[in-house]
Amino acid sequence: MTVPENHAPATGAEIAAYIDHTLLKPDASREDILRIADEARRYRFKSVCVNPLWVATVARALAGSGVLTCSVVGFPFGATTTASKAFEARGAIADGAAEIDMVIDIAAAKRGDRAALVADIGGVAREVHDGGAILKVIIETSLLDDEQKVLACEAAVEAGADFVKTSTGFAGGGATVADIELMRQAVGPELGVKASGGVRSLTDARALIAAGATRLGASSGVAIVEGEQGTTGY
Protein backbone atom coordinates (compact mmCIF):
# COMPACT_ATOMS: atom_id res chain seq x y z
CA MET A 1 0.00 0.00 0.00
CA THR A 2 2.38 2.67 -1.21
CA VAL A 3 1.28 6.18 -0.29
CA PRO A 4 0.82 8.31 -3.42
CA GLU A 5 2.95 11.45 -3.64
CA ASN A 6 -0.13 13.66 -4.01
CA HIS A 7 -2.76 11.84 -2.04
CA ALA A 8 -4.78 14.59 -0.34
CA PRO A 9 -8.34 14.44 -1.75
CA ALA A 10 -10.14 17.69 -2.44
CA THR A 11 -13.79 16.89 -1.83
CA GLY A 12 -15.95 15.20 0.76
CA ALA A 13 -17.00 12.59 -1.79
CA GLU A 14 -13.36 11.68 -2.38
CA ILE A 15 -12.67 11.52 1.36
CA ALA A 16 -15.61 9.12 1.85
CA ALA A 17 -13.47 6.34 0.38
CA TYR A 18 -11.00 6.80 3.28
CA ILE A 19 -13.60 6.53 6.06
CA ASP A 20 -14.34 3.58 8.31
CA HIS A 21 -17.85 4.64 9.43
CA THR A 22 -17.71 3.68 13.08
CA LEU A 23 -20.10 2.86 15.91
CA LEU A 24 -18.47 1.18 18.90
CA LYS A 25 -20.62 2.44 21.77
CA PRO A 26 -21.62 -0.40 24.10
CA ASP A 27 -25.26 0.70 24.10
CA ALA A 28 -25.66 0.84 20.32
CA SER A 29 -28.98 -0.64 19.22
CA ARG A 30 -29.77 -2.70 16.14
CA GLU A 31 -31.50 0.36 14.69
CA ASP A 32 -28.35 2.42 15.25
CA ILE A 33 -26.23 -0.23 13.52
CA LEU A 34 -28.55 -0.49 10.51
CA ARG A 35 -28.60 3.31 10.23
CA ILE A 36 -24.83 3.57 9.89
CA ALA A 37 -24.79 0.68 7.43
CA ASP A 38 -27.35 2.55 5.33
CA GLU A 39 -25.28 5.73 5.54
CA ALA A 40 -22.21 3.81 4.44
CA ARG A 41 -24.03 2.49 1.37
CA ARG A 42 -25.32 5.96 0.46
CA TYR A 43 -22.04 7.82 0.96
CA ARG A 44 -19.75 5.02 -0.28
CA PHE A 45 -17.60 4.83 2.83
CA LYS A 46 -14.73 2.33 2.85
CA SER A 47 -16.13 0.23 5.67
CA VAL A 48 -18.45 0.06 8.64
CA CYS A 49 -16.62 -0.68 11.91
CA VAL A 50 -18.60 -2.26 14.75
CA ASN A 51 -18.16 -4.48 17.78
CA PRO A 52 -18.12 -8.26 17.09
CA LEU A 53 -21.73 -8.61 18.25
CA TRP A 54 -22.92 -6.69 15.18
CA VAL A 55 -20.63 -8.05 12.45
CA ALA A 56 -23.13 -10.50 10.95
CA THR A 57 -25.87 -7.84 10.95
CA VAL A 58 -23.62 -5.34 9.18
CA ALA A 59 -22.28 -7.86 6.68
CA ARG A 60 -25.85 -8.75 5.66
CA ALA A 61 -26.85 -5.09 5.42
CA LEU A 62 -23.83 -4.26 3.23
CA ALA A 63 -24.05 -7.31 0.96
CA GLY A 64 -23.46 -6.33 -2.66
CA SER A 65 -22.61 -2.72 -1.79
CA GLY A 66 -18.82 -2.91 -2.04
CA VAL A 67 -18.56 -1.42 1.48
CA LEU A 68 -16.46 -3.59 3.77
CA THR A 69 -17.35 -4.87 7.23
CA CYS A 70 -14.75 -4.17 9.95
CA SER A 71 -14.64 -5.31 13.58
CA VAL A 72 -12.50 -4.77 16.66
CA VAL A 73 -10.74 -7.31 18.90
CA GLY A 74 -9.15 -6.96 22.31
CA PHE A 75 -11.20 -3.79 22.48
CA PRO A 76 -10.86 -1.26 24.00
CA PHE A 77 -7.99 -2.05 26.40
CA GLY A 78 -5.87 -4.67 24.61
CA ALA A 79 -5.39 -6.38 27.96
CA THR A 80 -6.45 -9.86 26.90
CA THR A 81 -4.33 -12.76 25.75
CA THR A 82 -3.18 -13.17 22.17
CA ALA A 83 -5.19 -16.39 22.00
CA SER A 84 -8.34 -14.51 23.02
CA LYS A 85 -7.73 -11.82 20.40
CA ALA A 86 -7.11 -14.44 17.72
CA PHE A 87 -10.31 -16.27 18.73
CA GLU A 88 -12.30 -13.04 18.50
CA ALA A 89 -10.80 -12.30 15.11
CA ARG A 90 -11.62 -15.76 13.79
CA GLY A 91 -15.24 -15.40 14.88
CA ALA A 92 -15.62 -11.94 13.38
CA ILE A 93 -14.20 -13.09 10.06
CA ALA A 94 -16.54 -16.09 10.05
CA ASP A 95 -19.42 -13.63 10.55
CA GLY A 96 -18.32 -11.55 7.56
CA ALA A 97 -15.60 -9.13 8.67
CA ALA A 98 -13.04 -8.28 5.98
CA GLU A 99 -10.96 -6.10 8.31
CA ILE A 100 -9.94 -6.47 11.95
CA ASP A 101 -8.75 -3.63 14.20
CA MET A 102 -6.89 -5.05 17.21
CA VAL A 103 -5.67 -3.25 20.32
CA ILE A 104 -2.05 -3.97 21.24
CA ASP A 105 -0.70 -4.97 24.62
CA ILE A 106 -0.33 -1.35 25.71
CA ALA A 107 1.60 -2.26 28.85
CA ALA A 108 4.21 -4.02 26.70
CA ALA A 109 4.64 -0.89 24.61
CA LYS A 110 5.04 1.25 27.72
CA ARG A 111 7.78 -0.98 29.12
CA GLY A 112 9.54 -1.19 25.76
CA ASP A 113 9.00 -4.91 25.26
CA ARG A 114 9.21 -5.25 21.48
CA ALA A 115 9.29 -9.05 21.54
CA ALA A 116 5.99 -9.20 23.44
CA LEU A 117 4.40 -6.78 20.99
CA VAL A 118 5.58 -8.74 17.97
CA ALA A 119 4.31 -11.99 19.47
CA ASP A 120 0.89 -10.47 20.29
CA ILE A 121 0.39 -8.76 16.94
CA GLY A 122 1.86 -11.65 14.98
CA GLY A 123 -0.44 -14.19 16.58
CA VAL A 124 -3.48 -12.18 15.55
CA ALA A 125 -2.03 -11.32 12.12
CA ARG A 126 -1.67 -15.01 11.26
CA GLU A 127 -5.28 -15.71 12.19
CA VAL A 128 -6.56 -12.68 10.30
CA HIS A 129 -4.56 -13.36 7.16
CA ASP A 130 -5.48 -17.05 7.19
CA GLY A 131 -9.09 -15.85 7.09
CA GLY A 132 -8.42 -13.62 4.10
CA ALA A 133 -8.85 -10.37 6.06
CA ILE A 134 -6.52 -7.48 6.82
CA LEU A 135 -5.23 -6.37 10.21
CA LYS A 136 -5.09 -2.86 11.63
CA VAL A 137 -3.14 -2.43 14.88
CA ILE A 138 -4.37 0.16 17.39
CA ILE A 139 -1.43 1.53 19.38
CA GLU A 140 -3.45 3.98 21.58
CA THR A 141 -1.26 7.04 21.04
CA SER A 142 -2.71 9.02 23.94
CA LEU A 143 -1.14 6.57 26.40
CA LEU A 144 2.34 6.42 24.82
CA ASP A 145 5.26 8.78 24.39
CA ASP A 146 6.87 9.19 20.97
CA GLU A 147 9.52 6.54 21.55
CA GLN A 148 6.85 4.04 22.58
CA LYS A 149 4.70 4.94 19.58
CA VAL A 150 7.60 4.28 17.22
CA LEU A 151 8.35 0.98 18.99
CA ALA A 152 4.72 -0.14 18.60
CA CYS A 153 4.69 0.82 14.92
CA GLU A 154 7.94 -1.00 14.23
CA ALA A 155 6.61 -4.09 16.03
CA ALA A 156 3.48 -3.98 13.87
CA VAL A 157 5.61 -3.92 10.72
CA GLU A 158 7.75 -6.82 11.96
CA ALA A 159 4.67 -8.84 12.92
CA GLY A 160 3.06 -8.50 9.50
CA ALA A 161 0.22 -6.06 10.18
CA ASP A 162 -1.39 -4.19 7.31
CA PHE A 163 -2.09 -0.90 9.12
CA VAL A 164 -1.22 0.96 12.28
CA LYS A 165 -3.98 3.01 13.89
CA THR A 166 -3.90 5.83 16.43
CA SER A 167 -6.72 5.29 18.88
CA THR A 168 -9.69 3.37 20.20
CA GLY A 169 -11.55 6.56 21.06
CA PHE A 170 -11.98 5.28 24.63
CA ALA A 171 -8.73 6.44 26.25
CA GLY A 172 -8.90 10.18 25.71
CA GLY A 173 -6.93 12.09 23.11
CA GLY A 174 -7.23 11.11 19.48
CA ALA A 175 -5.60 11.48 16.11
CA THR A 176 -3.19 14.37 15.61
CA VAL A 177 -1.21 15.48 12.59
CA ALA A 178 2.01 15.08 14.59
CA ASP A 179 1.20 11.46 15.48
CA ILE A 180 0.26 10.59 11.91
CA GLU A 181 3.51 12.06 10.64
CA LEU A 182 5.46 10.12 13.29
CA MET A 183 3.66 6.87 12.52
CA ARG A 184 4.07 7.28 8.77
CA GLN A 185 7.79 7.84 9.23
CA ALA A 186 8.03 4.78 11.49
CA VAL A 187 6.24 2.36 9.14
CA GLY A 188 7.44 3.71 5.80
CA PRO A 189 5.38 4.10 2.63
CA GLU A 190 4.01 0.58 2.30
CA LEU A 191 1.89 0.15 5.44
CA GLY A 192 -1.49 1.78 5.96
CA VAL A 193 -1.91 4.42 8.68
CA LYS A 194 -5.37 4.94 10.17
CA ALA A 195 -6.24 8.15 12.01
CA SER A 196 -9.06 7.71 14.50
CA GLY A 197 -10.37 9.61 17.48
CA GLY A 198 -11.64 13.17 17.20
CA VAL A 199 -11.87 13.29 13.39
CA ARG A 200 -14.96 15.44 13.06
CA SER A 201 -14.64 17.75 10.06
CA LEU A 202 -13.53 17.95 6.45
CA THR A 203 -10.65 20.15 7.59
CA ASP A 204 -9.54 17.49 10.09
CA ALA A 205 -9.75 14.79 7.45
CA ARG A 206 -7.76 16.69 4.85
CA ALA A 207 -5.01 17.57 7.33
CA LEU A 208 -4.63 13.97 8.52
CA ILE A 209 -4.57 12.56 5.00
CA ALA A 210 -1.99 15.16 3.97
CA ALA A 211 0.12 14.04 6.96
CA GLY A 212 0.11 10.44 5.75
CA ALA A 213 -3.15 8.79 6.82
CA THR A 214 -4.61 6.32 4.34
CA ARG A 215 -7.72 5.55 6.38
CA LEU A 216 -9.89 7.56 8.79
CA GLY A 217 -11.95 6.10 11.63
CA ALA A 218 -14.89 8.36 12.39
CA SER A 219 -18.41 8.31 13.73
CA SER A 220 -18.91 11.73 12.12
CA GLY A 221 -18.46 10.42 8.60
CA VAL A 222 -21.64 11.99 7.24
CA ALA A 223 -20.78 15.41 8.70
CA ILE A 224 -17.26 15.15 7.29
CA VAL A 225 -18.33 14.47 3.72
CA GLU A 226 -21.10 17.08 3.94
CA GLY A 227 -18.56 19.70 5.05
CA GLU A 228 -20.18 20.10 8.44
CA GLN A 229 -18.81 19.86 11.99
CA GLY A 230 -19.36 16.54 13.70
CA THR A 231 -20.13 16.35 17.39
CA THR A 232 -19.51 12.72 18.31
CA GLY A 233 -16.45 11.74 20.30
CA TYR A 234 -14.87 8.98 18.24
CSV table of C-alpha atoms in Angstrom, one decimal:
chain,number,residue,atom,x,y,z
A,1,MET,CA,0.0,0.0,0.0
A,2,THR,CA,2.4,2.7,-1.2
A,3,VAL,CA,1.3,6.2,-0.3
A,4,PRO,CA,0.8,8.3,-3.4
A,5,GLU,CA,2.9,11.5,-3.6
A,6,ASN,CA,-0.1,13.7,-4.0
A,7,HIS,CA,-2.8,11.8,-2.0
A,8,ALA,CA,-4.8,14.6,-0.3
A,9,PRO,CA,-8.3,14.4,-1.8
A,10,ALA,CA,-10.1,17.7,-2.4
A,11,THR,CA,-13.8,16.9,-1.8
A,12,GLY,CA,-15.9,15.2,0.8
A,13,ALA,CA,-17.0,12.6,-1.8
A,14,GLU,CA,-13.4,11.7,-2.4
A,15,ILE,CA,-12.7,11.5,1.4
A,16,ALA,CA,-15.6,9.1,1.8
A,17,ALA,CA,-13.5,6.3,0.4
A,18,TYR,CA,-11.0,6.8,3.3
A,19,ILE,CA,-13.6,6.5,6.1
A,20,ASP,CA,-14.3,3.6,8.3
A,21,HIS,CA,-17.8,4.6,9.4
A,22,THR,CA,-17.7,3.7,13.1
A,23,LEU,CA,-20.1,2.9,15.9
A,24,LEU,CA,-18.5,1.2,18.9
A,25,LYS,CA,-20.6,2.4,21.8
A,26,PRO,CA,-21.6,-0.4,24.1
A,27,ASP,CA,-25.3,0.7,24.1
A,28,ALA,CA,-25.7,0.8,20.3
A,29,SER,CA,-29.0,-0.6,19.2
A,30,ARG,CA,-29.8,-2.7,16.1
A,31,GLU,CA,-31.5,0.4,14.7
A,32,ASP,CA,-28.3,2.4,15.2
A,33,ILE,CA,-26.2,-0.2,13.5
A,34,LEU,CA,-28.6,-0.5,10.5
A,35,ARG,CA,-28.6,3.3,10.2
A,36,ILE,CA,-24.8,3.6,9.9
A,37,ALA,CA,-24.8,0.7,7.4
A,38,ASP,CA,-27.4,2.5,5.3
A,39,GLU,CA,-25.3,5.7,5.5
A,40,ALA,CA,-22.2,3.8,4.4
A,41,ARG,CA,-24.0,2.5,1.4
A,42,ARG,CA,-25.3,6.0,0.5
A,43,TYR,CA,-22.0,7.8,1.0
A,44,ARG,CA,-19.8,5.0,-0.3
A,45,PHE,CA,-17.6,4.8,2.8
A,46,LYS,CA,-14.7,2.3,2.8
A,47,SER,CA,-16.1,0.2,5.7
A,48,VAL,CA,-18.4,0.1,8.6
A,49,CYS,CA,-16.6,-0.7,11.9
A,50,VAL,CA,-18.6,-2.3,14.8
A,51,ASN,CA,-18.2,-4.5,17.8
A,52,PRO,CA,-18.1,-8.3,17.1
A,53,LEU,CA,-21.7,-8.6,18.3
A,54,TRP,CA,-22.9,-6.7,15.2
A,55,VAL,CA,-20.6,-8.0,12.4
A,56,ALA,CA,-23.1,-10.5,11.0
A,57,THR,CA,-25.9,-7.8,11.0
A,58,VAL,CA,-23.6,-5.3,9.2
A,59,ALA,CA,-22.3,-7.9,6.7
A,60,ARG,CA,-25.8,-8.7,5.7
A,61,ALA,CA,-26.9,-5.1,5.4
A,62,LEU,CA,-23.8,-4.3,3.2
A,63,ALA,CA,-24.0,-7.3,1.0
A,64,GLY,CA,-23.5,-6.3,-2.7
A,65,SER,CA,-22.6,-2.7,-1.8
A,66,GLY,CA,-18.8,-2.9,-2.0
A,67,VAL,CA,-18.6,-1.4,1.5
A,68,LEU,CA,-16.5,-3.6,3.8
A,69,THR,CA,-17.3,-4.9,7.2
A,70,CYS,CA,-14.8,-4.2,10.0
A,71,SER,CA,-14.6,-5.3,13.6
A,72,VAL,CA,-12.5,-4.8,16.7
A,73,VAL,CA,-10.7,-7.3,18.9
A,74,GLY,CA,-9.1,-7.0,22.3
A,75,PHE,CA,-11.2,-3.8,22.5
A,76,PRO,CA,-10.9,-1.3,24.0
A,77,PHE,CA,-8.0,-2.0,26.4
A,78,GLY,CA,-5.9,-4.7,24.6
A,79,ALA,CA,-5.4,-6.4,28.0
A,80,THR,CA,-6.5,-9.9,26.9
A,81,THR,CA,-4.3,-12.8,25.7
A,82,THR,CA,-3.2,-13.2,22.2
A,83,ALA,CA,-5.2,-16.4,22.0
A,84,SER,CA,-8.3,-14.5,23.0
A,85,LYS,CA,-7.7,-11.8,20.4
A,86,ALA,CA,-7.1,-14.4,17.7
A,87,PHE,CA,-10.3,-16.3,18.7
A,88,GLU,CA,-12.3,-13.0,18.5
A,89,ALA,CA,-10.8,-12.3,15.1
A,90,ARG,CA,-11.6,-15.8,13.8
A,91,GLY,CA,-15.2,-15.4,14.9
A,92,ALA,CA,-15.6,-11.9,13.4
A,93,ILE,CA,-14.2,-13.1,10.1
A,94,ALA,CA,-16.5,-16.1,10.1
A,95,ASP,CA,-19.4,-13.6,10.6
A,96,GLY,CA,-18.3,-11.5,7.6
A,97,ALA,CA,-15.6,-9.1,8.7
A,98,ALA,CA,-13.0,-8.3,6.0
A,99,GLU,CA,-11.0,-6.1,8.3
A,100,ILE,CA,-9.9,-6.5,11.9
A,101,ASP,CA,-8.7,-3.6,14.2
A,102,MET,CA,-6.9,-5.1,17.2
A,103,VAL,CA,-5.7,-3.2,20.3
A,104,ILE,CA,-2.0,-4.0,21.2
A,105,ASP,CA,-0.7,-5.0,24.6
A,106,ILE,CA,-0.3,-1.3,25.7
A,107,ALA,CA,1.6,-2.3,28.8
A,108,ALA,CA,4.2,-4.0,26.7
A,109,ALA,CA,4.6,-0.9,24.6
A,110,LYS,CA,5.0,1.3,27.7
A,111,ARG,CA,7.8,-1.0,29.1
A,112,GLY,CA,9.5,-1.2,25.8
A,113,ASP,CA,9.0,-4.9,25.3
A,114,ARG,CA,9.2,-5.2,21.5
A,115,ALA,CA,9.3,-9.1,21.5
A,116,ALA,CA,6.0,-9.2,23.4
A,117,LEU,CA,4.4,-6.8,21.0
A,118,VAL,CA,5.6,-8.7,18.0
A,119,ALA,CA,4.3,-12.0,19.5
A,120,ASP,CA,0.9,-10.5,20.3
A,121,ILE,CA,0.4,-8.8,16.9
A,122,GLY,CA,1.9,-11.7,15.0
A,123,GLY,CA,-0.4,-14.2,16.6
A,124,VAL,CA,-3.5,-12.2,15.5
A,125,ALA,CA,-2.0,-11.3,12.1
A,126,ARG,CA,-1.7,-15.0,11.3
A,127,GLU,CA,-5.3,-15.7,12.2
A,128,VAL,CA,-6.6,-12.7,10.3
A,129,HIS,CA,-4.6,-13.4,7.2
A,130,ASP,CA,-5.5,-17.0,7.2
A,131,GLY,CA,-9.1,-15.9,7.1
A,132,GLY,CA,-8.4,-13.6,4.1
A,133,ALA,CA,-8.8,-10.4,6.1
A,134,ILE,CA,-6.5,-7.5,6.8
A,135,LEU,CA,-5.2,-6.4,10.2
A,136,LYS,CA,-5.1,-2.9,11.6
A,137,VAL,CA,-3.1,-2.4,14.9
A,138,ILE,CA,-4.4,0.2,17.4
A,139,ILE,CA,-1.4,1.5,19.4
A,140,GLU,CA,-3.5,4.0,21.6
A,141,THR,CA,-1.3,7.0,21.0
A,142,SER,CA,-2.7,9.0,23.9
A,143,LEU,CA,-1.1,6.6,26.4
A,144,LEU,CA,2.3,6.4,24.8
A,145,ASP,CA,5.3,8.8,24.4
A,146,ASP,CA,6.9,9.2,21.0
A,147,GLU,CA,9.5,6.5,21.6
A,148,GLN,CA,6.8,4.0,22.6
A,149,LYS,CA,4.7,4.9,19.6
A,150,VAL,CA,7.6,4.3,17.2
A,151,LEU,CA,8.3,1.0,19.0
A,152,ALA,CA,4.7,-0.1,18.6
A,153,CYS,CA,4.7,0.8,14.9
A,154,GLU,CA,7.9,-1.0,14.2
A,155,ALA,CA,6.6,-4.1,16.0
A,156,ALA,CA,3.5,-4.0,13.9
A,157,VAL,CA,5.6,-3.9,10.7
A,158,GLU,CA,7.7,-6.8,12.0
A,159,ALA,CA,4.7,-8.8,12.9
A,160,GLY,CA,3.1,-8.5,9.5
A,161,ALA,CA,0.2,-6.1,10.2
A,162,ASP,CA,-1.4,-4.2,7.3
A,163,PHE,CA,-2.1,-0.9,9.1
A,164,VAL,CA,-1.2,1.0,12.3
A,165,LYS,CA,-4.0,3.0,13.9
A,166,THR,CA,-3.9,5.8,16.4
A,167,SER,CA,-6.7,5.3,18.9
A,168,THR,CA,-9.7,3.4,20.2
A,169,GLY,CA,-11.5,6.6,21.1
A,170,PHE,CA,-12.0,5.3,24.6
A,171,ALA,CA,-8.7,6.4,26.3
A,172,GLY,CA,-8.9,10.2,25.7
A,173,GLY,CA,-6.9,12.1,23.1
A,174,GLY,CA,-7.2,11.1,19.5
A,175,ALA,CA,-5.6,11.5,16.1
A,176,THR,CA,-3.2,14.4,15.6
A,177,VAL,CA,-1.2,15.5,12.6
A,178,ALA,CA,2.0,15.1,14.6
A,179,ASP,CA,1.2,11.5,15.5
A,180,ILE,CA,0.3,10.6,11.9
A,181,GLU,CA,3.5,12.1,10.6
A,182,LEU,CA,5.5,10.1,13.3
A,183,MET,CA,3.7,6.9,12.5
A,184,ARG,CA,4.1,7.3,8.8
A,185,GLN,CA,7.8,7.8,9.2
A,186,ALA,CA,8.0,4.8,11.5
A,187,VAL,CA,6.2,2.4,9.1
A,188,GLY,CA,7.4,3.7,5.8
A,189,PRO,CA,5.4,4.1,2.6
A,190,GLU,CA,4.0,0.6,2.3
A,191,LEU,CA,1.9,0.2,5.4
A,192,GLY,CA,-1.5,1.8,6.0
A,193,VAL,CA,-1.9,4.4,8.7
A,194,LYS,CA,-5.4,4.9,10.2
A,195,ALA,CA,-6.2,8.1,12.0
A,196,SER,CA,-9.1,7.7,14.5
A,197,GLY,CA,-10.4,9.6,17.5
A,198,GLY,CA,-11.6,13.2,17.2
A,199,VAL,CA,-11.9,13.3,13.4
A,200,ARG,CA,-15.0,15.4,13.1
A,201,SER,CA,-14.6,17.8,10.1
A,202,LEU,CA,-13.5,17.9,6.5
A,203,THR,CA,-10.6,20.1,7.6
A,204,ASP,CA,-9.5,17.5,10.1
A,205,ALA,CA,-9.8,14.8,7.4
A,206,ARG,CA,-7.8,16.7,4.8
A,207,ALA,CA,-5.0,17.6,7.3
A,208,LEU,CA,-4.6,14.0,8.5
A,209,ILE,CA,-4.6,12.6,5.0
A,210,ALA,CA,-2.0,15.2,4.0
A,211,ALA,CA,0.1,14.0,7.0
A,212,GLY,CA,0.1,10.4,5.8
A,213,ALA,CA,-3.1,8.8,6.8
A,214,THR,CA,-4.6,6.3,4.3
A,215,ARG,CA,-7.7,5.6,6.4
A,216,LEU,CA,-9.9,7.6,8.8
A,217,GLY,CA,-12.0,6.1,11.6
A,218,ALA,CA,-14.9,8.4,12.4
A,219,SER,CA,-18.4,8.3,13.7
A,220,SER,CA,-18.9,11.7,12.1
A,221,GLY,CA,-18.5,10.4,8.6
A,222,VAL,CA,-21.6,12.0,7.2
A,223,ALA,CA,-20.8,15.4,8.7
A,224,ILE,CA,-17.3,15.2,7.3
A,225,VAL,CA,-18.3,14.5,3.7
A,226,GLU,CA,-21.1,17.1,3.9
A,227,GLY,CA,-18.6,19.7,5.0
A,228,GLU,CA,-20.2,20.1,8.4
A,229,GLN,CA,-18.8,19.9,12.0
A,230,GLY,CA,-19.4,16.5,13.7
A,231,THR,CA,-20.1,16.3,17.4
A,232,THR,CA,-19.5,12.7,18.3
A,233,GLY,CA,-16.4,11.7,20.3
A,234,TYR,CA,-14.9,9.0,18.2
